[in-house]
Amino acid sequence: MAAAGFVTQLPPSRYRIRLVESEEIGTVGVGEATLPHIKEFNDSIGLDEVEMMRRSKASFKLGIEFVGWGFEGSRYIHPFGTHGRADSGPAFHQLWLRALQNGHKFDLEDLSFAITASRANRFDFPSKNPHAVNSTYAYAYHFDSSLYAGHLREFAEARGVLRTEGKITDVALDPESGAVQSLTLNSGEVVGGDFFIDCSGFRSLILGNRLGVEWEDWSKWLPCDRAFAVPSERSGDLTPYTRSTVRTAGWQWRIPLQHRTGNGYVFSSQFTSDDEAAAELLANLDTPALDEPRLLRFQAGRRTRSWERNCVALGLASGFLEPLESTSIYLIQIAIMHLLPLFPDGRSDPKAAAEFNRKMDVEYDRIRDFLILHYKLTKREETEIWKYCRHMDVPDSLREKMALFGHRGHIEQYRDGLFTPPSWLSVYVGQGLQPKHYHPRVAAMPVERVVEELATLEADIRDRVDEMPSHAAFVARYCPADAPAVP
Ligand SMILES: Cc1cc2nc3c(=O)[nH]c(=O)nc-3n(C[C@H](O)[C@H](O)[C@H](O)COP(=O)(O)OP(=O)(O)OC[C@H]3O[C@@H](n4cnc5c(N)ncnc54)[C@H](O)[C@@H]3O)c2cc1C
């Protein structure tokens, strides 16, 4: 992503991009669910959607279903879209609250186009008419991220990126400035450069290991530190959403791709053993496993700075937040997008570094709070991890947000970073945090009118969703994985 992003968006007369990768080490090889922002990244570099989806065996994603998170038997969808109509505005849920608090039962999920389409297993592109009710959502992809990365590698090389296969064995620093000077490969080749992007994964070879940028540990709020991942056969119903189901010591993901289903169990080693976790995962697959479960170890947290001297770390080299809301690939993308306008001319630019680090701190902090919310809002007490999470202290920034919503449904709308109010709303309500009051500004509208509006909206959404093709049929027509390459 970095090589493709920089080679297409930095002037070639000024910047030459070199990519060093090791087939022997390989990539982490997981990461199949994305956020709608990835379309913006793909469009910005000129990547063709059909070709990308075909090659990475992708399906569409309208949101994430959370099963059992609030309490046993609960389920809700965090949609990629707003609740209400296109012109309802961010406080639409206040109308819903007013109806609710006057005894009129409307399921908030039925007032979201993306959720209704998800529940019906249907997909179509959002309408371009900004007033239409079916313009109120966005979409992301489920894909095989190794195939996506391979596609981007070819794309980047075709545009001038020089790729070198090799294992980095040493990172040399300038003795005077301490800046990164060169990398030594196992072949003996020395690769010099002005500016280094560390994409070395959990190893954080340059930023963490060589430059010694400290790690900030967030595991007291996000205790999961391991995952088993296993592919299984393709599921018959190609759901246009990711599923996250609560398990004994964490949660299980299910991601439908065209050729297989991606599954994994994210768990805390404090609360279960590896053997028990692997067995629990295998016992809870919808379709037969295609491989042995593969164990991955991690810790929630981030490097205290992503840009240090003449090095920026992207992806896992800069931090890790569990894949509950599919945010890691987003964090790579947003780092590239924040870096582009700040990209230095030479080796060092402390002001640009400070601004980049500030922006990335905001990104990480916002996602961290949103992830913690899912754990904190549980009412589960059946197993130790859930008991711990329900009663744990949370960051002040999150406590304040929850208090504002709990009072009268206020949701902070910030300029930078994930997530927008509809996302917060779906998790708050989905996990049972109900505001005590609605905002007085909706009090003037007669309840009967509110009820009529909500009922009409619900019916409109249902009618439009009924007209959509099934997700499986749409994918088979638009981007079948086994179709011949587009010339
Ligand atoms: C369990 C789990 C589930 C996940 N699910 C999702 C998800 O659903 N959605 C999402 O957005 N993200 C997810 N992620 C995160 C996602 O996998 C990563 O963000 C993504 O794969 C990018 O990783 P990366 O490129 O930073 O690191 P890696 O994939 O580890 O790549 C590191 C690269 O550095 C190279 N390298 C390392 N050391 C050397 C060396 N010495 N010499 C030369 N080359 C070297 C490797 O060869 C490799 O090419 C998940 C992560 C985990 C652990």
PDB file of C-alpha atoms in Angstrom, residues 50 53-54 58-60 123 234 238 258 469-483:
ATOM      1  CA  VAL A  50     -13.470  -4.928 -10.478  1.00  0.00           C
ATOM      2  CA  MET A  53     -12.019  -7.562  -6.220  1.00  0.00           C
ATOM      3  CA  ARG A  54     -11.606 -10.296  -8.775  1.00  0.00           C
ATOM      4  CA  ALA A  58     -13.396 -10.133  -2.543  1.00  0.00           C
ATOM      5  CA  SER A  59     -16.972  -9.711  -1.426  1.00  0.00           C
ATOM      6  CA  PHE A  60     -18.773  -6.587  -0.241  1.00  0.00           C
ATOM      7  CA  PHE A 123     -26.202  -5.786  -2.067  1.00  0.00           C
ATOM      8  CA  ARG A 234     -17.171 -21.087   1.461  1.00  0.00           C
ATOM      9  CA  LEU A 238     -22.458 -14.935   1.190  1.00  0.00           C
ATOM     10  CA  GLN A 258     -15.722 -15.706  -2.672  1.00  0.00           C
ATOM     11  CA  PRO A 469     -30.166  -8.429  -5.856  1.00  0.00           C
ATOM     12  CA  SER A 470     -28.717 -10.955  -3.439  1.00  0.00           C
ATOM     13  CA  HIS A 471     -25.137 -10.269  -2.440  1.00  0.00           C
ATOM     14  CA  ALA A 472     -23.986 -13.591  -3.956  1.00  0.00           C
ATOM     15  CA  ALA A 473     -25.691 -12.815  -7.281  1.00  0.00           C
ATOM     16  CA  PHE A 474     -24.233  -9.310  -7.359  1.00  0.00           C
ATOM     17  CA  VAL A 475     -20.676 -10.551  -6.743  1.00  0.00           C
ATOM     18  CA  ALA A 476     -21.047 -13.367  -9.301  1.00  0.00           C
ATOM     19  CA  ARG A 477     -22.057 -10.816 -11.928  1.00  0.00           C
ATOM     20  CA  TYR A 478     -19.755  -7.903 -11.016  1.00  0.00           C
ATOM     21  CA  CYS A 479     -16.403  -9.375  -9.962  1.00  0.00           C
ATOM     22  CA  PRO A 480     -16.282 -13.195 -10.127  1.00  0.00           C
ATOM     23  CA  ALA A 481     -12.924 -14.420  -8.833  1.00  0.00           C
ATOM     24  CA  ASP A 482     -12.417 -16.957 -11.610  1.00  0.00           C
ATOM     25  CA  ALA A 483     -13.280 -14.616 -14.493  1.00  0.00           C
TER      26      ALA A 483
END
